[in-house]
CSV table of C-alpha atoms in Angstrom, one decimal:
chain,number,residue,atom,x,y,z
A,1,MET,CA,-8.3,-3.7,24.9
A,2,SER,CA,-7.7,-3.4,21.2
A,3,ASP,CA,-3.8,-4.1,20.2
A,4,ALA,CA,-4.5,-0.3,18.4
A,5,GLU,CA,-5.5,0.9,21.8
A,6,LEU,CA,-3.1,-0.4,24.1
A,7,VAL,CA,0.1,1.1,22.4
A,8,ASN,CA,-1.9,4.2,22.3
A,9,GLN,CA,-1.8,3.8,25.6
A,10,LEU,CA,1.6,2.6,26.3
A,11,VAL,CA,2.2,5.5,24.3
A,12,ILE,CA,0.7,7.8,25.9
A,13,ARG,CA,2.8,6.0,29.0
A,14,TYR,CA,6.2,7.2,28.5
A,15,LYS,CA,6.2,10.1,25.9
A,16,SER,CA,8.8,12.2,28.8
A,17,PHE,CA,11.3,8.8,27.6
A,18,SER,CA,10.3,8.9,23.5
A,19,TYR,CA,12.4,11.3,20.9
A,20,PRO,CA,11.3,12.6,17.8
A,21,VAL,CA,13.5,10.9,14.9
A,22,VAL,CA,13.5,13.8,13.3
A,23,GLU,CA,13.3,17.3,14.0
A,24,PHE,CA,10.2,18.8,12.2
A,25,ASN,CA,6.9,20.9,13.2
A,26,ASN,CA,4.0,19.7,11.9
A,27,GLN,CA,2.2,23.8,12.2
A,28,ASP,CA,5.1,24.9,9.7
A,29,GLU,CA,6.5,22.7,8.4
A,30,LYS,CA,5.3,20.3,5.4
A,31,ILE,CA,5.1,16.3,3.5
A,32,ILE,CA,4.5,15.8,0.6
A,33,SER,CA,3.6,12.4,-0.8
A,34,LEU,CA,6.2,11.2,-2.6
A,35,ASP,CA,4.8,8.5,-6.0
A,36,PHE,CA,7.8,5.7,-7.0
A,37,THR,CA,5.5,3.3,-8.3
A,38,SER,CA,5.2,2.6,-12.5
A,39,LYS,CA,2.0,5.1,-12.2
A,40,ASN,CA,4.6,7.9,-12.3
A,41,THR,CA,6.4,8.9,-15.6
A,42,SER,CA,8.0,11.4,-14.7
A,43,LEU,CA,10.5,8.2,-12.8
A,44,ASN,CA,11.7,7.3,-15.9
A,45,SER,CA,15.2,5.2,-16.5
A,46,SER,CA,17.5,8.1,-17.1
A,47,VAL,CA,16.2,9.9,-13.3
A,48,ILE,CA,16.3,5.9,-12.0
A,49,GLY,CA,19.1,5.2,-13.2
A,50,ASP,CA,21.1,7.8,-11.9
A,51,VAL,CA,21.7,8.6,-8.0
A,52,THR,CA,22.5,12.1,-8.3
A,53,PHE,CA,19.6,12.6,-10.6
A,54,PHE,CA,17.5,11.0,-8.1
A,55,CYS,CA,18.8,12.7,-5.6
A,56,ASP,CA,18.3,16.1,-8.0
A,57,TYR,CA,14.9,14.6,-8.7
A,58,ILE,CA,13.5,14.3,-4.9
A,59,GLU,CA,15.7,18.1,-4.6
A,60,ALA,CA,13.3,19.2,-6.8
A,61,LEU,CA,10.1,18.7,-5.3
A,62,LEU,CA,10.7,19.6,-1.7
A,63,ALA,CA,11.5,22.5,-3.9
A,64,LYS,CA,8.7,23.1,-5.6
A,65,TYR,CA,6.1,22.3,-3.1
A,66,SER,CA,7.8,24.1,0.3
A,67,ALA,CA,8.2,20.5,1.8
A,68,LYS,CA,11.7,19.9,4.6
A,69,PHE,CA,10.0,15.4,3.7
A,70,GLY,CA,8.5,13.6,1.5
A,71,ILE,CA,7.1,9.8,1.7
A,72,GLY,CA,6.6,7.2,-0.2
A,73,GLY,CA,3.7,4.9,0.6
A,74,TYR,CA,4.2,0.9,2.6
A,75,THR,CA,2.6,-1.4,0.3
A,76,GLU,CA,3.7,-0.1,-2.9
A,77,ASN,CA,5.2,-1.7,-5.1
A,78,ARG,CA,8.4,0.6,-6.4
A,79,THR,CA,9.8,0.9,-9.5
A,80,VAL,CA,12.5,2.7,-8.1
A,81,TYR,CA,13.9,-0.7,-6.5
A,82,ALA,CA,14.6,-1.8,-10.2
A,83,ARG,CA,17.6,0.1,-10.2
A,84,SER,CA,20.1,-1.8,-7.9
A,85,LYS,CA,20.7,-5.6,-8.3
A,86,HIS,CA,20.3,-5.3,-4.5
A,87,PHE,CA,17.0,-6.1,-4.7
A,88,ASP,CA,16.6,-9.0,-6.9
A,89,SER,CA,17.3,-12.9,-5.9
A,90,GLU,CA,17.7,-15.8,-8.1
A,91,LYS,CA,16.0,-17.7,-5.5
A,92,ALA,CA,13.4,-15.8,-4.9
A,93,GLU,CA,11.1,-12.9,-6.6
A,94,PRO,CA,13.0,-10.1,-7.0
A,95,ARG,CA,11.7,-7.1,-4.4
A,96,ARG,CA,9.9,-4.3,-5.3
A,97,LEU,CA,7.0,-4.4,-2.5
A,98,HIS,CA,7.5,-1.8,0.2
A,99,LEU,CA,6.9,-3.5,3.4
A,100,ALA,CA,8.2,-0.8,6.1
């Protein structure tokens, strides 16, 4: 049995003990994919450099596509992390890759 099959069996077995992390009805609500990489030219330094502008940018995209949630990609090199010194390191390469 593969790991994926084992996980699927466990999820099915313990489904009654699980709860949604967020409320979402995939019949009536939408999720959009958000691009936080350098390919997204609308994410300029003024948007990335100001938390309020960045939040407004996300909210505008959600409204434009009538989406409840926006999800960024995994294993993408997110340029938005460059806005914060929190993700820089003197001992290692700056963190830009979104893993989870």
